[in-house]
Coordinates of C-alpha atoms (C1' of nucleotides) in Angstrom, one line a residue:
Chain A
X25 CA -59.4 119.8 71.2
X26 CA -60.2 119.9 67.5
X27 CA -57.8 122.2 65.7
X28 CA -60.1 124.5 63.9
X29 CA -57.4 125.4 61.3
X30 CA -56.9 121.9 60.1
X31 CA -60.1 121.6 58.2
X32 CA -59.3 124.6 56.1
X33 CA -55.7 123.6 55.8
X34 CA -56.8 120.2 54.5
X35 CA -59.3 121.5 52.1
X36 CA -56.7 124.0 50.8
X37 CA -54.1 121.3 50.3
X38 CA -56.6 119.1 48.5
X39 CA -57.5 122.0 46.1
X40 CA -53.8 122.7 45.5
X41 CA -53.3 119.1 44.8
X42 CA -55.8 119.4 42.0
X43 CA -58.8 117.8 43.6
X44 CA -62.3 119.2 43.0
X45 CA -64.6 119.9 45.8
X46 CA -66.7 116.8 46.1
X47 CA -69.0 116.5 49.0
X48 CA -68.1 113.0 50.2
X49 CA -64.5 113.9 50.7
X50 CA -65.5 117.2 52.4
X51 CA -67.6 115.4 54.8
X52 CA -64.8 113.0 55.7
X53 CA -62.5 116.0 56.3
X54 CA -65.1 117.7 58.4
X55 CA -65.6 114.6 60.6
X56 CA -61.9 114.0 61.1
X57 CA -61.4 117.7 61.9
X58 CA -63.6 117.4 65.0
X59 CA -62.1 114.1 66.2
X60 CA -59.4 113.9 68.8
X61 CA -58.3 110.3 68.1
X62 CA -58.2 107.6 65.5
X63 CA -61.4 106.6 63.8
X64 CA -61.7 103.5 61.6
X65 CA -62.9 103.7 58.1
X66 CA -66.0 101.7 59.0
X67 CA -66.8 104.0 61.9
X68 CA -66.5 107.0 59.6
X69 CA -68.8 105.3 57.0
X70 CA -71.3 104.5 59.8
X71 CA -71.4 108.1 60.9
X72 CA -71.7 109.6 57.4
X73 CA -75.0 108.1 56.2
X74 CA -75.1 109.7 52.8
X75 CA -71.5 108.8 51.9
X76 CA -70.6 105.5 50.3
X77 CA -68.1 103.3 51.9
X78 CA -65.9 103.4 48.8
X79 CA -65.7 107.1 48.9
X80 CA -64.6 107.0 52.5
X81 CA -61.8 104.7 51.7
X82 CA -60.8 106.7 48.7
X83 CA -60.9 110.0 50.6
X84 CA -58.7 108.5 53.4
X85 CA -56.2 107.2 50.9
X86 CA -55.9 110.6 49.2
X87 CA -55.6 112.4 52.6
X88 CA -52.9 110.0 53.7
X89 CA -50.9 110.5 50.5
X90 CA -51.0 114.3 51.0
X91 CA -49.8 113.8 54.6
X92 CA -53.0 115.2 56.0
X93 CA -54.0 112.1 58.0
X94 CA -52.1 109.2 59.4
X95 CA -53.1 105.7 59.3
X96 CA -52.5 103.8 62.6
X97 CA -52.6 100.1 62.9
X98 CA -54.1 99.7 66.3
X99 CA -55.6 96.3 66.2
X100 CA -55.6 93.5 63.7
X101 CA -59.2 94.2 62.8
X102 CA -59.4 97.6 61.1
X103 CA -57.0 100.4 60.6
X104 CA -57.6 103.8 62.3
X105 CA -57.2 107.2 60.7
X106 CA -56.5 110.5 62.4
X107 CA -55.5 113.9 61.3
X108 CA -51.9 115.0 61.2
X109 CA -51.1 118.5 62.4
X110 CA -48.9 120.6 60.1
X111 CA -47.0 121.7 63.2
X112 CA -45.9 118.1 63.8
X113 CA -47.6 117.7 67.2
X114 CA -49.0 114.3 67.5
X115 CA -49.7 111.6 70.0
X116 CA -49.5 107.8 70.4
X117 CA -51.9 105.2 71.8
X118 CA -52.5 102.9 74.7
X119 CA -54.8 100.1 73.6
X120 CA -56.7 98.0 76.1
X121 CA -56.7 94.4 75.2
X122 CA -59.7 93.7 77.3
X123 CA -62.2 96.4 76.3
X124 CA -60.6 97.7 73.1
X125 CA -60.5 101.2 74.4
X126 CA -57.9 103.5 72.8
X127 CA -56.3 106.2 74.9
X128 CA -54.1 108.9 73.4
X129 CA -50.9 110.1 75.0
X130 CA -47.9 112.2 74.2
X131 CA -44.4 112.1 75.6
X132 CA -41.5 114.5 74.7
X133 CA -38.8 112.1 75.8
X134 CA -40.2 109.4 73.5
X135 CA -40.3 111.8 70.6
X136 CA -36.7 112.8 71.3
X137 CA -35.6 109.1 71.3
X138 CA -37.3 108.4 68.1
X139 CA -35.9 111.6 66.6
X140 CA -32.4 110.4 67.4
X141 CA -33.0 107.0 65.8
X142 CA -34.5 108.6 62.7
X143 CA -31.5 110.9 62.3
X144 CA -28.9 108.2 62.8
X145 CA -30.5 105.5 60.7
X146 CA -29.6 104.8 57.1
X147 CA -33.2 105.2 56.3
X148 CA -35.4 108.2 55.5
X149 CA -38.0 108.1 58.3
X150 CA -41.1 110.0 57.5
X151 CA -43.5 108.8 60.1
X152 CA -43.6 106.7 63.2
X153 CA -46.2 105.0 65.4
X154 CA -46.1 103.8 68.9
X155 CA -48.6 101.4 70.5
X156 CA -48.6 100.4 74.1
X157 CA -50.8 97.4 74.8
X158 CA -52.2 96.2 78.1
X159 CA -55.2 96.7 80.4
X160 CA -56.8 100.1 81.2
X161 CA -57.5 101.1 84.8
X162 CA -61.3 100.5 84.3
X163 CA -60.8 96.9 83.2
X164 CA -58.0 96.3 85.7
X165 CA -60.3 96.9 88.7
X166 CA -62.1 93.7 88.5
X167 CA -60.9 90.4 87.1
X168 CA -57.2 89.9 86.4
X169 CA -57.1 86.8 84.2
X170 CA -59.2 85.9 81.2
X171 CA -62.1 83.6 82.1
X172 CA -61.0 80.2 83.3
Chain B
X27 CA -29.2 85.0 65.7
X28 CA -31.9 82.5 66.5
X29 CA -32.0 81.9 70.2
X30 CA -31.6 78.1 70.5
X31 CA -33.2 78.1 73.9
X32 CA -36.5 79.6 72.8
X33 CA -37.8 76.6 71.0
X34 CA -37.5 74.4 74.0
X35 CA -38.8 77.1 76.2
X36 CA -41.8 77.5 74.0
X37 CA -42.5 73.8 73.8
X38 CA -42.2 73.4 77.5
X39 CA -44.5 76.3 78.1
X40 CA -47.0 74.8 75.8
X41 CA -46.9 71.5 77.5
X42 CA -47.3 73.1 80.9
X43 CA -50.3 75.0 79.6
X44 CA -51.9 71.6 78.9
X45 CA -51.3 71.4 75.2
X46 CA -50.5 68.1 73.5
X47 CA -47.6 67.7 71.2
X48 CA -49.2 68.1 67.8
X49 CA -46.9 68.4 64.8
X50 CA -48.4 71.4 63.2
X51 CA -47.8 73.6 66.2
X52 CA -44.4 72.1 66.7
X53 CA -43.5 73.0 63.1
X54 CA -44.7 76.6 63.6
X55 CA -42.6 76.9 66.7
X56 CA -39.5 75.5 65.0
X57 CA -39.9 77.9 62.1
X58 CA -40.3 80.9 64.4
X59 CA -37.3 79.8 66.5
X60 CA -35.0 80.2 63.5
X61 CA -36.4 83.5 62.4
X62 CA -34.9 86.8 63.3
X63 CA -37.8 89.0 62.4
X64 CA -41.5 89.0 61.9
X65 CA -43.2 86.5 59.6
X66 CA -46.8 86.8 58.4
X67 CA -49.2 83.9 58.9
X68 CA -49.5 83.4 55.2
X69 CA -45.7 83.3 54.8
X70 CA -45.5 80.7 57.5
X71 CA -48.3 78.7 55.8
X72 CA -46.4 78.9 52.5
X73 CA -43.2 77.6 54.1
X74 CA -44.9 74.7 55.9
X75 CA -46.3 72.7 53.1
X76 CA -47.9 69.9 55.1
X77 CA -49.5 72.3 57.7
X78 CA -53.0 73.6 57.1
X79 CA -53.5 77.3 57.1
X80 CA -56.0 77.1 60.0
X81 CA -53.5 75.3 62.1
X82 CA -51.0 78.1 61.6
X83 CA -53.4 80.7 62.7
X84 CA -54.5 78.6 65.7
X85 CA -50.9 77.9 66.7
X86 CA -50.1 81.6 66.5
X87 CA -53.1 82.6 68.5
X88 CA -52.1 80.1 71.3
X89 CA -48.5 81.2 71.2
X90 CA -49.5 84.8 71.5
X91 CA -51.8 84.1 74.5
X92 CA -48.9 82.4 76.3
X93 CA -46.7 85.4 75.6
X94 CA -44.3 83.3 73.5
X95 CA -44.8 85.3 70.3
X96 CA -45.8 88.9 69.6
X97 CA -48.1 90.0 66.9
X98 CA -46.8 93.1 65.1
X99 CA -49.0 95.2 62.9
X100 CA -46.5 96.2 60.3
X101 CA -48.7 97.0 57.3
X102 CA -52.4 97.1 56.7
X103 CA -52.2 93.9 54.7
X104 CA -51.2 91.1 57.0
X105 CA -50.0 90.9 60.6
X106 CA -46.5 89.7 61.4
X107 CA -45.6 87.3 64.2
X108 CA -42.2 87.0 65.9
X109 CA -40.9 85.2 69.0
X110 CA -40.7 87.0 72.3
X111 CA -37.6 86.3 74.4
X112 CA -38.2 85.5 78.1
X113 CA -35.4 87.9 78.9
X114 CA -37.3 90.8 77.5
X115 CA -34.9 91.7 74.8
X116 CA -36.7 92.7 71.7
X117 CA -36.5 95.0 68.7
X118 CA -38.7 97.3 66.7
X119 CA -39.1 97.9 63.0
X120 CA -38.4 100.2 60.2
X121 CA -40.8 99.6 57.3
X122 CA -40.1 100.8 53.8
X123 CA -43.2 102.2 52.2
X124 CA -41.7 101.7 48.7
X125 CA -40.5 98.2 48.7
X126 CA -42.1 96.8 51.8
X127 CA -38.8 95.7 53.4
X128 CA -38.9 95.4 57.1
X129 CA -35.7 96.2 59.0
X130 CA -35.3 95.4 62.7
X131 CA -33.6 97.8 65.1
X132 CA -33.2 98.2 68.9
X133 CA -32.5 101.3 71.0
X134 CA -32.0 101.5 74.7
X135 CA -33.0 105.1 75.0
X136 CA -36.3 104.3 73.3
X137 CA -36.9 101.4 75.7
X138 CA -36.2 103.7 78.6
X139 CA -38.6 106.3 77.5
X140 CA -41.3 103.7 77.0
X141 CA -40.5 102.2 80.4
X142 CA -41.1 105.6 82.1
X143 CA -44.4 106.0 80.4
X144 CA -45.5 102.5 81.3
X145 CA -44.7 103.1 84.9
X146 CA -46.4 106.5 85.1
X147 CA -49.5 105.6 83.3
X148 CA -52.8 104.7 84.9
X149 CA -52.7 101.6 82.7
X150 CA -51.1 98.2 83.0
X151 CA -48.8 98.1 80.0
X152 CA -47.8 94.6 79.0
X153 CA -46.4 95.1 75.6
X154 CA -45.4 97.8 73.2
X155 CA -44.7 98.2 69.5
X156 CA -42.8 100.9 67.6
X157 CA -42.9 101.2 63.8
X158 CA -40.9 103.8 61.9
X159 CA -42.1 104.3 58.3
X160 CA -40.3 105.8 55.4
X161 CA -37.9 104.8 52.6
X162 CA -35.0 102.5 53.0
X163 CA -31.6 103.5 51.6
X164 CA -31.9 101.0 48.7
X165 CA -35.1 102.6 47.5
X166 CA -34.0 106.1 48.3
X167 CA -31.1 106.0 45.9
X168 CA -33.2 106.5 42.8
X169 CA -36.5 108.3 42.5
X170 CA -37.6 110.6 45.4
X171 CA -41.2 111.3 44.7
X172 CA -44.0 108.9 43.7
X173 CA -44.4 108.7 39.9
X174 CA -45.8 112.0 38.6
Chain C
dG5 C1' -70.0 120.1 28.3
dT6 C1' -66.3 117.4 30.1
dA7 C1' -63.6 115.3 33.5
dT8 C1' -63.8 114.3 38.2
dG9 C1' -66.3 112.6 42.1
dT10 C1' -69.6 109.4 44.0
dG11 C1' -72.5 105.3 45.2
dC12 C1' -73.6 100.7 44.6
dA13 C1' -72.4 96.2 44.1
dA14 C1' -69.1 92.7 43.2
dA15 C1' -64.6 91.0 43.9
dG16 C1' -60.2 90.3 46.5
dG17 C1' -57.3 89.1 50.6
dC18 C1' -56.5 87.9 55.3
dT19 C1' -58.5 85.5 59.1
dT20 C1' -61.8 82.5 61.5
dT21 C1' -64.9 78.7 62.2
dG22 C1' -67.3 73.9 61.5
dC23 C1' -66.7 69.4 60.9
dA24 C1' -64.8 64.8 60.2
dC25 C1' -60.5 62.3 60.5
dA26 C1' -55.9 61.4 62.4
dC27 C1' -52.8 61.6 66.1
dG28 C1' -50.8 61.9 70.8
dT29 C1' -51.2 60.3 75.5
Chain D
dA9 C1' -59.8 54.2 73.5
dC10 C1' -60.4 59.0 74.5
dG11 C1' -59.8 63.6 73.7
dT12 C1' -57.0 66.9 71.5
dG13 C1' -54.9 68.4 67.2
dT14 C1' -55.3 68.9 62.3
dG15 C1' -56.7 69.8 57.5
dC16 C1' -60.0 71.0 54.3
dA17 C1' -63.5 74.0 52.9
dA18 C1' -66.8 77.5 53.7
dA19 C1' -67.9 81.7 55.8
dG20 C1' -66.8 86.4 57.8
dC21 C1' -64.5 90.9 57.9
dC22 C1' -62.2 94.8 56.0
dT23 C1' -60.8 96.8 51.9
dT24 C1' -60.4 97.6 46.9
dT25 C1' -62.1 97.9 42.2
dG26 C1' -65.6 98.5 38.1
dC27 C1' -69.1 100.8 36.3
dA28 C1' -72.9 104.1 35.5
dC29 C1' -74.8 108.4 37.2
dA30 C1' -74.4 112.9 39.4
dT31 C1' -71.6 116.8 40.2
dA32 C1' -68.1 120.6 40.1
dC33 C1' -65.6 123.4 37.2

DNA sequence: GTATGTGCAAAGGCTTTGCACACGT
DNA sequence: ACGTGTGCAAAGCCTTTGCACATAC
């Protein structure tokens, strides 16, 4: 469920940060606003025909610095980006090593455990990221081992 | 504390998997055996003068497939690799966004929460990875915000 | 009208692949 | 001796940077 408020929130934050209203960045914001899970920079570039690849990367970097999106390192190939809710609600990911599918999930107990660690550590924790790797149910139905 | 047994365990597993005893791979195994936290492929290559970069990547790929090392996506730059204990003990990482320092930590409650999720999910979870990002105490002492 | 935003293209860094030679069995 | 393992070099991705033009204010 895309959070309708995020797009305005992000555009407002960008304006407050001194950014002008360029169209490339606005398109990136609009695309992320309607997305429920991480999107790679190249995927974003692919979907926004009129927007240059460099602008996509630049917009994502700016959005990340303002805390509006989070970069998630799902695979070794390309980084994913997804919006960060002001409320703090967020999810983590299950990544299928067979088909590459990425499935979001949320778990209060996990968040609580991470919160305890963050509080106790001699380290100022500002973000966290959990990735569970394995095989999704769709892939698990058939073969079990990689091709012989 | 390097686990002395891991090196032999890894070499044995490699032999059982049908690999011959080449020296490049053996050097990579020996280096990882004495390391307590993740090392990037390029760092390994840098430390093993006589070993070609390609051999480092190939060895790491083979070790990962055999479940002897785990690849961890710490930063967007380069992936880190660290040995995986047969016993299952492992740690996670705190990454300082300011200086890039990587600090390992372990937490039973966190493991328990992840275990519950893994069991309940309609997904065969074989590995997991937690990264906490923020600022380490050393960097936190001085400036608090990025340069104005 | 000026500074910012943008797109294109080239460069940069990590990783992978091809190929000939060396090494392990 | 045979086949695997290895090193070098080139190629392949993803990402970043430089520069000139368009755009927002």
